[in-house]
């Protein structure tokens, strides 16, 4: 499953390898009434199609780097692909509309729980704000998203709760202005 | 964008005012009203061992007592089937009514989770003071979370250790995804209305104030964080969690979290049994729209296992 997602991402990226902007960074995420799940984030804007307005991205967040670190919390990993639209062109700050989709896998660890739900498909609209100082190669992104129920609620892990917020700090690997 | 913000700024306060003024349509046929109350409030001696035997004999004190705690918004009705099933047994059952429950909607609305827990503690300490030495506990749904909280807080460090603690569909993570944001949207919703039969309306609140959902969230979050750090079972206490595989209210992940976070003093794990069931609190079958042979068998299985450890 992980490999399938990575292949899809690489396929998307290969549509136009000439990037206008490529951001990579770290993401800190908290789910309301549930875990801290932290990880990595990347965003990519095409040079020839809505540069610096439309971004596609891939995020990986895990409770292993959050609440589950050194605790009994469940280890769960989320692989998230996103499309974002940046409003307010040519400004250091942007309002962002984002749609995320992906896959969550929770490690229930013991065989006795094999029959219980341990994974879920993810779909989450998100609103965000980003600030990018003109003279620095960084961007700070705040997002508030909501996982929509993609299946019956008792068929997904109880550790998947809907409302989450995240803070992502990006480093602009390159920003090729046209 | 400016126009949109203007519309939102005008409409939101109106929406909030309308929502906050909403009052539930409570009838006299509902537990929520001021006509129907839990019967244990009128005749505690029929529900509590401490009230029925205020001056126990030595023979009484040799008996094993099980304190049964019901779940959020429920009443003593939830454990009545086990009480009736155990009629000829050697053990006795104290079916406690959680404080704030079984009374009016306003009483329920004003209650905190600590009040819910107080009823369990009160009966436990009364029995302890009377001289009982064999006490066990069972909690369904939120009752289970409250028992976990008692272990988490170290309550039993300064009291006699329970012989057994049974958990039935305990809630640590909700199945209903909206529950986790009740603290945020609750003031706008004021209360939740539950789709249940007219007969069930006499034993469960029909309207559930958002304040009580927030209290429920507080206690399950406290317990979940405790389990993340690890909760030690009182020495000598046997613990078992039974959980419906398709529980529509308390996610089965709750029992996974309990299994991971709860351990005996020797490091061993508690017992867990997953039931082939899609109902919440599978031990209560009365007033269900229909009851399958499998559900009857699940109930009997849990009752028999508990009774075996109480006899």
CSV table of C-alpha atoms in Angstrom, one decimal:
chain,number,residue,atom,x,y,z
A,1,UNK,CA,0.0,0.0,0.0
A,2,UNK,CA,2.8,2.4,0.9
A,3,UNK,CA,4.6,1.6,-2.3
A,4,UNK,CA,1.4,2.2,-4.3
A,5,UNK,CA,1.0,5.6,-2.9
A,6,UNK,CA,4.6,6.5,-3.5
A,7,UNK,CA,4.2,5.4,-7.2
A,8,UNK,CA,1.2,7.6,-7.6
A,9,UNK,CA,3.0,10.5,-6.1
A,10,UNK,CA,6.0,10.0,-8.4
A,11,UNK,CA,3.7,9.7,-11.4
A,12,UNK,CA,2.1,13.1,-10.5
A,13,UNK,CA,5.5,14.7,-10.1
A,14,UNK,CA,6.7,13.3,-13.4
A,15,UNK,CA,3.9,15.1,-15.3
A,16,UNK,CA,6.1,18.1,-15.3
A,17,UNK,CA,9.5,17.7,-13.7
A,18,UNK,CA,10.3,21.4,-14.1
A,19,UNK,CA,9.2,22.7,-10.7
A,20,UNK,CA,8.5,26.3,-10.0
A,21,UNK,CA,8.9,25.7,-6.3
A,22,UNK,CA,9.7,22.8,-4.1
A,23,UNK,CA,9.3,23.0,-0.4
A,24,UNK,CA,10.2,20.4,2.2
A,25,UNK,CA,9.8,20.6,5.9
A,26,UNK,CA,8.6,19.2,9.2
A,27,UNK,CA,5.0,19.0,10.2
A,28,UNK,CA,3.7,19.0,13.8
A,29,UNK,CA,0.1,17.8,14.0
A,30,UNK,CA,-2.4,17.4,16.8
A,31,UNK,CA,-5.8,15.7,16.5
A,32,UNK,CA,-8.5,17.1,18.7
A,33,UNK,CA,-8.9,14.7,21.7
A,34,UNK,CA,-6.3,12.4,20.3
A,35,UNK,CA,-2.6,12.1,19.4
A,36,UNK,CA,0.3,14.3,18.4
A,37,UNK,CA,1.5,12.9,15.0
A,38,UNK,CA,4.5,14.6,13.6
A,39,UNK,CA,6.5,14.0,10.4
A,40,UNK,CA,7.6,15.4,7.1
A,41,UNK,CA,5.9,17.4,4.4
A,42,UNK,CA,6.7,18.4,0.9
A,43,UNK,CA,5.0,20.7,-1.6
A,44,UNK,CA,5.6,21.1,-5.3
A,45,UNK,CA,4.4,23.8,-7.7
A,46,UNK,CA,4.6,23.3,-11.5
A,47,UNK,CA,6.4,25.8,-13.6
A,48,UNK,CA,3.9,25.7,-16.5
A,49,UNK,CA,0.7,25.3,-14.7
A,50,UNK,CA,-0.6,27.8,-12.1
A,51,UNK,CA,2.9,28.4,-10.7
A,52,UNK,CA,3.0,29.3,-7.0
A,53,UNK,CA,-0.8,29.0,-6.9
A,54,UNK,CA,-1.4,25.3,-7.2
A,55,UNK,CA,0.7,23.0,-5.1
A,56,UNK,CA,0.6,19.2,-4.9
A,57,UNK,CA,2.1,17.7,-1.8
A,58,UNK,CA,2.9,14.6,0.1
A,59,UNK,CA,3.0,14.4,3.9
A,60,UNK,CA,3.9,11.6,6.2
A,61,UNK,CA,2.9,11.9,9.9
A,62,UNK,CA,3.1,9.3,12.6
A,63,UNK,CA,2.4,9.0,16.2
A,64,UNK,CA,5.8,7.3,16.5
A,65,UNK,CA,7.3,10.8,16.4
A,66,UNK,CA,4.6,12.1,18.6
A,67,UNK,CA,2.4,10.7,21.4
A,68,UNK,CA,3.5,7.1,20.9
A,69,UNK,CA,7.2,8.0,21.5
A,70,UNK,CA,8.0,6.4,24.8
A,71,UNK,CA,4.4,5.7,25.7
A,72,UNK,CA,1.7,3.1,25.3
A,73,UNK,CA,-0.1,5.1,22.7
A,74,UNK,CA,-0.8,3.3,19.5
A,75,UNK,CA,1.6,3.6,16.7
A,76,UNK,CA,-0.1,4.9,13.6
A,77,UNK,CA,1.1,6.3,10.3
A,78,UNK,CA,-0.7,8.5,7.8
A,79,UNK,CA,0.3,8.9,4.2
A,80,UNK,CA,-1.3,12.0,2.8
A,81,UNK,CA,-1.4,13.4,-0.7
A,82,UNK,CA,-2.8,16.9,-1.2
A,83,UNK,CA,-3.7,19.6,-3.7
A,84,UNK,CA,-3.5,23.2,-2.4
A,85,UNK,CA,-4.6,26.5,-3.8
A,86,UNK,CA,-2.8,29.6,-2.6
A,87,UNK,CA,-5.0,32.8,-2.5
A,88,UNK,CA,-3.5,36.3,-2.5
A,89,UNK,CA,-0.9,36.1,-5.2
A,90,UNK,CA,2.3,38.1,-4.8
A,91,UNK,CA,1.9,38.6,-1.1
A,92,UNK,CA,4.1,37.1,1.7
A,93,UNK,CA,1.0,35.5,3.3
A,94,UNK,CA,-1.6,33.4,1.7
A,95,UNK,CA,-4.9,31.8,2.6
A,96,UNK,CA,-4.8,28.2,1.5
A,97,UNK,CA,-7.6,25.8,0.5
A,98,UNK,CA,-6.4,22.3,0.5
A,99,UNK,CA,-7.8,18.8,-0.1
A,100,UNK,CA,-6.0,15.8,1.4
A,101,UNK,CA,-6.5,12.2,0.7
A,102,UNK,CA,-4.5,9.3,1.9
A,103,UNK,CA,-4.3,6.2,4.1
A,104,UNK,CA,-4.0,5.6,7.8
A,105,UNK,CA,-2.5,2.4,9.2
A,106,UNK,CA,-2.6,1.7,13.0
A,107,UNK,CA,-0.5,-1.0,14.6
A,108,UNK,CA,-2.7,-2.9,17.0
A,109,UNK,CA,0.4,-5.0,17.9
A,110,UNK,CA,-1.3,-8.1,19.2
A,111,UNK,CA,-2.8,-11.1,17.3
A,112,UNK,CA,-5.9,-11.0,19.4
A,113,UNK,CA,-6.9,-7.8,17.8
A,114,UNK,CA,-6.4,-9.0,14.2
A,115,UNK,CA,-10.1,-8.8,13.5
A,116,UNK,CA,-10.5,-5.2,14.6
A,117,UNK,CA,-10.3,-2.2,12.2
A,118,UNK,CA,-6.7,-1.0,11.9
A,119,UNK,CA,-6.7,1.2,8.8
A,120,UNK,CA,-8.8,3.8,7.0
A,121,UNK,CA,-8.8,5.8,3.8
A,122,UNK,CA,-8.5,9.5,4.5
A,123,UNK,CA,-10.2,12.5,2.9
A,124,UNK,CA,-10.0,15.8,4.5
A,125,UNK,CA,-10.7,19.4,3.4
A,126,UNK,CA,-8.5,21.9,5.0
A,127,UNK,CA,-8.1,25.6,5.5
A,128,UNK,CA,-4.8,27.2,6.1
A,129,UNK,CA,-2.6,30.2,6.3
A,130,UNK,CA,1.0,30.5,5.2
A,131,UNK,CA,3.6,33.1,5.7
A,132,UNK,CA,6.7,33.3,3.6
A,133,UNK,CA,9.2,36.2,4.3
A,134,UNK,CA,10.4,37.6,1.0
A,135,UNK,CA,14.1,37.4,2.0
A,136,UNK,CA,14.2,34.1,3.6
A,137,UNK,CA,13.8,30.6,2.0
A,138,UNK,CA,11.3,29.4,4.5
A,139,UNK,CA,7.5,29.3,4.8
A,140,UNK,CA,5.4,28.8,7.9
A,141,UNK,CA,2.1,27.0,7.3
A,142,UNK,CA,-0.9,26.6,9.7
A,143,UNK,CA,-3.7,24.3,8.8
A,144,UNK,CA,-7.1,23.2,10.2
A,145,UNK,CA,-8.6,20.1,8.6
A,146,UNK,CA,-11.4,17.7,9.1
A,147,UNK,CA,-11.4,14.0,8.2
A,148,UNK,CA,-14.6,13.0,6.6
A,149,UNK,CA,-16.0,9.6,7.4
A,150,UNK,CA,-15.2,7.3,4.5
A,151,UNK,CA,-16.7,4.2,6.0
A,152,UNK,CA,-19.0,3.2,8.9
A,153,UNK,CA,-17.6,4.7,12.0
A,154,UNK,CA,-17.2,1.4,13.8
A,155,UNK,CA,-15.1,0.1,10.8
A,156,UNK,CA,-12.2,2.6,11.4
A,157,UNK,CA,-9.8,2.8,14.3
A,158,UNK,CA,-11.0,4.8,17.3
A,159,UNK,CA,-7.8,6.7,17.2
A,160,UNK,CA,-8.8,8.3,14.0
A,161,UNK,CA,-10.7,11.4,15.1
A,162,UNK,CA,-11.8,14.0,12.7
A,163,UNK,CA,-10.5,17.5,13.6
A,164,UNK,CA,-6.8,18.2,13.4
A,165,UNK,CA,-4.5,21.2,13.2
A,166,UNK,CA,-0.9,21.4,12.1
A,167,UNK,CA,2.0,23.6,11.9
A,168,UNK,CA,4.5,23.0,9.1
A,169,UNK,CA,7.8,24.7,8.6
A,170,UNK,CA,9.0,24.5,5.0
A,171,UNK,CA,12.4,25.1,3.6
A,172,UNK,CA,12.3,26.2,-0.1
A,173,UNK,CA,14.7,24.0,-1.8
A,174,UNK,CA,14.4,26.1,-4.9
A,175,UNK,CA,12.1,28.8,-6.1
A,176,UNK,CA,12.5,29.3,-9.8
A,177,UNK,CA,10.8,32.6,-10.7
A,178,UNK,CA,9.5,32.8,-14.3
B,1,UNK,CA,-14.1,37.6,0.1
B,2,UNK,CA,-15.2,40.7,2.0
B,3,UNK,CA,-18.8,40.0,1.2
B,4,UNK,CA,-18.5,36.5,2.5
B,5,UNK,CA,-17.0,37.6,5.7
B,6,UNK,CA,-19.8,40.2,6.2
B,7,UNK,CA,-22.4,37.5,5.7
B,8,UNK,CA,-20.7,35.2,8.2
B,9,UNK,CA,-20.3,38.0,10.8
B,10,UNK,CA,-24.0,38.8,10.6
B,11,UNK,CA,-25.3,35.3,10.5
B,12,UNK,CA,-23.1,33.6,13.1
B,13,UNK,CA,-24.3,35.5,16.2
B,14,UNK,CA,-27.9,35.0,15.1
B,15,UNK,CA,-27.3,31.3,14.7
B,16,UNK,CA,-25.6,31.1,18.1
B,17,UNK,CA,-28.5,33.0,19.8
B,18,UNK,CA,-31.1,30.7,18.2
B,19,UNK,CA,-29.1,27.6,19.1
B,20,UNK,CA,-28.4,28.6,22.7
B,21,UNK,CA,-32.1,29.4,23.4
B,22,UNK,CA,-33.1,26.0,22.2
B,23,UNK,CA,-34.8,23.9,25.0
B,24,UNK,CA,-35.6,20.3,24.6
B,25,UNK,CA,-39.2,19.1,24.4
B,26,UNK,CA,-39.2,17.0,27.5
B,27,UNK,CA,-42.3,15.0,28.3
B,28,UNK,CA,-43.5,13.3,31.5
B,29,UNK,CA,-42.9,10.0,29.8
B,30,UNK,CA,-39.1,10.6,29.7
B,31,UNK,CA,-36.5,10.1,32.3
B,32,UNK,CA,-35.4,13.7,31.5
B,33,UNK,CA,-38.6,15.1,33.1
B,34,UNK,CA,-39.6,15.5,36.7
B,35,UNK,CA,-42.0,12.5,36.9
B,36,UNK,CA,-39.9,9.4,36.2
B,37,UNK,CA,-36.8,8.8,38.4
B,38,UNK,CA,-34.6,5.8,38.8
B,39,UNK,CA,-36.3,3.5,41.3
B,40,UNK,CA,-33.1,3.2,43.4
B,41,UNK,CA,-33.7,6.7,44.6
B,42,UNK,CA,-37.0,5.6,46.2
B,43,UNK,CA,-35.8,2.2,47.5
B,44,UNK,CA,-32.0,2.1,47.8
B,45,UNK,CA,-32.2,-1.1,49.9
B,46,UNK,CA,-33.4,-2.9,46.8
B,47,UNK,CA,-30.3,-1.9,44.9
B,48,UNK,CA,-27.4,-1.4,47.3
B,49,UNK,CA,-26.0,-4.1,49.6
B,50,UNK,CA,-24.9,-1.4,52.1
B,51,UNK,CA,-28.5,-0.1,52.4
B,52,UNK,CA,-30.1,-3.6,52.5
B,53,UNK,CA,-27.7,-4.9,55.2
B,54,UNK,CA,-26.7,-1.9,57.3
B,55,UNK,CA,-25.6,-4.1,60.1
B,56,UNK,CA,-24.3,-7.2,58.4
B,57,UNK,CA,-23.8,-10.5,60.2
B,58,UNK,CA,-20.5,-12.5,60.0
B,59,UNK,CA,-22.3,-14.7,57.5
B,60,UNK,CA,-23.2,-11.6,55.4
B,61,UNK,CA,-19.6,-10.3,55.5
B,62,UNK,CA,-18.3,-13.6,54.0
B,63,UNK,CA,-20.3,-13.0,50.9
B,64,UNK,CA,-18.7,-11.6,47.8
B,65,UNK,CA,-20.2,-8.2,46.7
B,66,UNK,CA,-20.2,-7.0,43.1
B,67,UNK,CA,-20.6,-3.2,42.6
B,68,UNK,CA,-22.2,-2.7,39.2
B,69,UNK,CA,-21.8,0.7,37.5
B,70,UNK,CA,-23.8,1.7,34.4
B,71,UNK,CA,-22.8,4.0,31.6
B,72,UNK,CA,-23.3,7.6,30.6
B,73,UNK,CA,-26.9,8.7,30.5
B,74,UNK,CA,-28.1,5.3,31.7
B,75,UNK,CA,-29.6,4.1,35.0
B,76,UNK,CA,-29.6,1.0,37.2
B,77,UNK,CA,-31.7,-0.7,34.5
B,78,UNK,CA,-28.5,-1.5,32.6
B,79,UNK,CA,-27.4,-4.1,35.1
B,80,UNK,CA,-30.9,-5.4,36.1
B,81,UNK,CA,-30.6,-8.5,33.9
B,82,UNK,CA,-27.5,-9.6,35.7
B,83,UNK,CA,-29.1,-8.9,39.0
B,84,UNK,CA,-32.1,-11.1,38.1
B,85,UNK,CA,-29.8,-13.8,36.5
B,86,UNK,CA,-27.9,-13.9,39.8
B,87,UNK,CA,-30.9,-14.2,42.0
B,88,UNK,CA,-30.0,-17.6,43.4
B,89,UNK,CA,-26.2,-17.0,43.6
B,90,UNK,CA,-24.1,-16.9,46.7
B,91,UNK,CA,-22.8,-13.3,45.8
B,92,UNK,CA,-24.7,-10.1,46.2
B,93,UNK,CA,-24.8,-7.1,43.8
B,94,UNK,CA,-24.9,-3.4,44.5
B,95,UNK,CA,-26.3,-1.7,41.5
B,96,UNK,CA,-25.2,1.9,41.9
B,97,UNK,CA,-26.9,4.8,40.2
B,98,UNK,CA,-24.2,7.3,39.1
B,99,UNK,CA,-24.8,10.7,40.7
B,100,UNK,CA,-26.4,13.2,38.4
B,101,UNK,CA,-28.2,10.3,36.6
B,102,UNK,CA,-31.7,8.9,36.9
B,103,UNK,CA,-33.0,12.4,37.9
B,104,UNK,CA,-34.1,15.4,35.8
B,105,UNK,CA,-32.5,16.8,32.7
B,106,UNK,CA,-31.2,19.8,34.7
B,107,UNK,CA,-29.7,17.5,37.4
B,108,UNK,CA,-27.9,15.6,34.7
B,109,UNK,CA,-26.8,18.8,32.9
B,110,UNK,CA,-25.3,20.2,36.2
B,111,UNK,CA,-23.3,17.0,37.0
B,112,UNK,CA,-19.6,16.5,36.5
B,113,UNK,CA,-17.8,13.2,35.8
B,114,UNK,CA,-16.4,13.3,39.4
B,115,UNK,CA,-20.1,13.2,40.6
B,116,UNK,CA,-20.6,10.1,38.4
B,117,UNK,CA,-17.6,8.4,40.0
B,118,UNK,CA,-18.7,9.5,43.6
B,119,UNK,CA,-21.6,6.9,43.7
B,120,UNK,CA,-19.2,4.0,43.1
B,121,UNK,CA,-16.7,5.3,45.7
B,122,UNK,CA,-19.5,5.9,48.2
B,123,UNK,CA,-20.8,2.3,48.0
B,124,UNK,CA,-17.3,0.8,47.9
B,125,UNK,CA,-16.3,2.7,51.1
B,126,UNK,CA,-19.6,1.9,52.8
B,127,UNK,CA,-19.1,-1.8,52.2
B,128,UNK,CA,-15.4,-1.5,53.2
B,129,UNK,CA,-16.4,0.2,56.5
B,130,UNK,CA,-19.1,-2.4,57.2
B,131,UNK,CA,-16.3,-5.1,57.0
B,132,UNK,CA,-16.7,-6.7,53.6
B,133,UNK,CA,-13.4,-8.0,52.3
B,134,UNK,CA,-14.5,-9.5,49.0
B,135,UNK,CA,-15.6,-6.8,46.7
B,136,UNK,CA,-15.5,-6.8,42.9
B,137,UNK,CA,-16.5,-4.2,40.4
B,138,UNK,CA,-18.1,-4.2,37.0
B,139,UNK,CA,-18.5,-1.1,34.8
B,140,UNK,CA,-20.2,-0.8,31.4
B,141,UNK,CA,-19.2,1.8,28.9
B,142,UNK,CA,-18.5,5.0,30.9
B,143,UNK,CA,-18.8,2.9,34.1
B,144,UNK,CA,-15.7,1.1,32.8
B,145,UNK,CA,-13.9,4.3,32.2
B,146,UNK,CA,-14.7,5.4,35.7
B,147,UNK,CA,-13.3,2.2,37.1
B,148,UNK,CA,-10.1,2.7,35.1
B,149,UNK,CA,-9.9,6.2,36.4
B,150,UNK,CA,-10.1,4.8,40.0
B,151,UNK,CA,-7.1,2.6,39.2
B,152,UNK,CA,-5.3,5.4,37.5
B,153,UNK,CA,-5.7,7.8,40.5
B,154,UNK,CA,-4.3,5.2,42.9
B,155,UNK,CA,-7.6,5.1,44.8
B,156,UNK,CA,-7.1,1.4,45.8
B,157,UNK,CA,-3.7,2.1,47.3
B,158,UNK,CA,-5.4,3.2,50.5
B,159,UNK,CA,-8.3,0.8,50.3
B,160,UNK,CA,-8.9,-2.9,50.2
B,161,UNK,CA,-8.1,-4.3,46.8
B,162,UNK,CA,-11.0,-5.4,44.6
B,163,UNK,CA,-11.0,-9.1,43.8
B,164,UNK,CA,-12.1,-8.5,40.3
B,165,UNK,CA,-12.7,-5.6,37.9
B,166,UNK,CA,-14.8,-6.4,34.8
B,167,UNK,CA,-15.2,-4.0,32.0
B,168,UNK,CA,-18.0,-4.3,29.5
B,169,UNK,CA,-17.6,-2.2,26.3
B,170,UNK,CA,-15.5,0.3,28.2
B,171,UNK,CA,-15.1,3.7,26.4
B,172,UNK,CA,-11.7,5.3,26.1
B,173,UNK,CA,-12.1,6.2,22.4
B,174,UNK,CA,-15.5,7.0,21.0
B,175,UNK,CA,-16.8,5.4,17.8
B,176,UNK,CA,-18.9,8.5,17.0
B,177,UNK,CA,-16.4,10.8,15.5
B,178,UNK,CA,-18.3,13.9,16.3
B,179,UNK,CA,-18.0,13.2,20.0
B,180,UNK,CA,-14.4,14.4,20.1
B,181,UNK,CA,-15.4,17.9,18.9
B,182,UNK,CA,-18.4,18.2,21.2
B,183,UNK,CA,-16.5,20.7,23.3
B,184,UNK,CA,-16.2,23.0,20.3
B,185,UNK,CA,-19.6,22.6,18.7
B,186,UNK,CA,-21.6,21.7,21.9
B,187,UNK,CA,-22.6,25.2,22.8
B,188,UNK,CA,-24.2,25.6,19.4
B,189,UNK,CA,-26.0,22.3,19.6
B,190,UNK,CA,-27.0,22.7,23.3
B,191,UNK,CA,-28.0,19.0,23.5
B,192,UNK,CA,-28.0,15.8,21.5
B,193,UNK,CA,-31.3,14.0,20.9
B,194,UNK,CA,-31.1,10.2,20.8
B,195,UNK,CA,-33.3,8.0,18.6
B,196,UNK,CA,-34.6,5.4,21.1
B,197,UNK,CA,-37.9,3.8,21.8
B,198,UNK,CA,-40.5,5.3,24.1
B,199,UNK,CA,-39.8,2.5,26.6
B,200,UNK,CA,-36.0,3.2,26.6
B,201,UNK,CA,-36.8,6.9,27.2
B,202,UNK,CA,-37.8,5.8,30.7
B,203,UNK,CA,-34.3,4.5,31.5
B,204,UNK,CA,-31.9,6.6,29.4
B,205,UNK,CA,-32.0,10.3,28.9
B,206,UNK,CA,-33.6,11.2,25.6
B,207,UNK,CA,-31.8,14.6,25.5
B,208,UNK,CA,-28.1,14.7,26.4
B,209,UNK,CA,-26.8,18.1,27.4
B,210,UNK,CA,-23.6,19.1,25.6
B,211,UNK,CA,-22.1,19.9,29.0
B,212,UNK,CA,-22.3,16.2,29.9
B,213,UNK,CA,-20.8,15.1,26.6
B,214,UNK,CA,-17.8,17.4,27.5
B,215,UNK,CA,-17.6,15.8,30.9
B,216,UNK,CA,-17.6,12.4,29.3
B,217,UNK,CA,-14.8,13.5,27.0
B,218,UNK,CA,-12.8,14.8,30.0
B,219,UNK,CA,-12.9,11.5,31.8
B,220,UNK,CA,-12.1,9.4,28.8
B,221,UNK,CA,-9.3,11.7,27.8
B,222,UNK,CA,-7.9,11.6,31.3
B,223,UNK,CA,-8.0,7.8,31.3
B,224,UNK,CA,-6.5,7.5,27.8
B,225,UNK,CA,-3.6,9.7,28.9
B,226,UNK,CA,-3.2,7.6,31.9
B,227,UNK,CA,-3.1,4.4,29.8
B,228,UNK,CA,-0.5,6.0,27.6
B,229,UNK,CA,1.8,6.4,30.7
B,230,UNK,CA,0.7,3.0,32.1
B,231,UNK,CA,-1.8,2.2,34.8
B,232,UNK,CA,-1.0,-0.5,37.4
B,233,UNK,CA,-3.8,-2.9,38.4
B,234,UNK,CA,-4.1,-3.2,42.2
B,235,UNK,CA,-2.1,-6.2,43.4
B,236,UNK,CA,-4.2,-9.4,43.5
B,237,UNK,CA,-7.0,-7.9,41.4
B,238,UNK,CA,-8.2,-9.9,38.3
B,239,UNK,CA,-9.2,-7.7,35.3
B,240,UNK,CA,-11.0,-8.6,32.2
B,241,UNK,CA,-12.4,-6.4,29.4
B,242,UNK,CA,-15.2,-7.7,27.2
B,243,UNK,CA,-15.9,-5.7,24.0
B,244,UNK,CA,-18.3,-6.0,21.1
B,245,UNK,CA,-16.4,-6.1,17.9
B,246,UNK,CA,-18.8,-3.8,16.2
B,247,UNK,CA,-19.5,-1.5,19.1
B,248,UNK,CA,-21.3,1.6,17.7
B,249,UNK,CA,-20.6,3.8,20.7
B,250,UNK,CA,-17.3,2.8,22.4
B,251,UNK,CA,-14.7,2.0,19.8
B,252,UNK,CA,-13.2,-1.4,20.1
B,253,UNK,CA,-9.9,0.4,20.0
B,254,UNK,CA,-10.7,1.3,23.6
B,255,UNK,CA,-10.0,-2.2,24.6
B,256,UNK,CA,-6.8,-2.2,22.6
B,257,UNK,CA,-5.6,0.9,24.5
B,258,UNK,CA,-6.7,-0.7,27.8
B,259,UNK,CA,-4.8,-3.9,27.0
B,260,UNK,CA,-1.7,-1.9,26.1
B,261,UNK,CA,-1.8,0.5,29.0
B,262,UNK,CA,-3.0,-1.6,31.9
B,263,UNK,CA,-0.8,-4.2,33.5
B,264,UNK,CA,-0.6,-6.3,36.7
B,265,UNK,CA,2.2,-5.6,39.2
B,266,UNK,CA,4.1,-8.7,37.8
B,267,UNK,CA,4.0,-7.1,34.3
B,268,UNK,CA,1.4,-9.5,32.9
B,269,UNK,CA,-1.5,-8.3,30.8
B,270,UNK,CA,-5.2,-8.3,31.6
B,271,UNK,CA,-7.6,-10.7,29.9
B,272,UNK,CA,-9.6,-9.5,26.9
B,273,UNK,CA,-12.5,-11.1,25.0
B,274,UNK,CA,-13.9,-9.7,21.8
B,275,UNK,CA,-17.6,-10.6,21.3
B,276,UNK,CA,-19.3,-11.2,18.0
B,277,UNK,CA,-21.7,-8.4,18.5
B,278,UNK,CA,-22.7,-5.0,17.0
B,279,UNK,CA,-24.4,-3.6,20.1
B,280,UNK,CA,-23.1,-1.4,22.8
B,281,UNK,CA,-23.2,-2.9,26.3
B,282,UNK,CA,-24.0,-6.4,24.9
B,283,UNK,CA,-24.9,-7.6,28.4
B,284,UNK,CA,-28.1,-5.5,28.3
B,285,UNK,CA,-30.6,-7.1,26.0
B,286,UNK,CA,-33.9,-6.0,27.4
B,287,UNK,CA,-35.7,-3.4,25.3
B,288,UNK,CA,-33.5,-4.1,22.3
B,289,UNK,CA,-35.6,-4.1,19.1
B,290,UNK,CA,-34.6,-7.7,18.4
B,291,UNK,CA,-32.3,-10.2,20.1
B,292,UNK,CA,-30.5,-12.9,18.2
B,293,UNK,CA,-29.4,-16.3,19.7
B,294,UNK,CA,-25.8,-15.1,19.3
B,295,UNK,CA,-26.5,-12.0,21.5
B,296,UNK,CA,-28.1,-14.2,24.1
B,297,UNK,CA,-25.1,-16.5,24.0
B,298,UNK,CA,-22.7,-13.5,24.4
B,299,UNK,CA,-24.7,-12.3,27.4
B,300,UNK,CA,-24.7,-15.7,29.0
B,301,UNK,CA,-21.0,-16.2,28.4
B,302,UNK,CA,-20.1,-12.9,30.2
B,303,UNK,CA,-22.6,-13.5,33.0
B,304,UNK,CA,-21.2,-17.0,33.6
B,305,UNK,CA,-17.6,-15.9,33.5
B,306,UNK,CA,-18.3,-13.1,36.0
B,307,UNK,CA,-20.4,-15.4,38.3
B,308,UNK,CA,-17.6,-18.0,38.3
B,309,UNK,CA,-15.2,-15.5,39.8
B,310,UNK,CA,-17.7,-14.2,42.3
B,311,UNK,CA,-18.8,-17.6,43.7
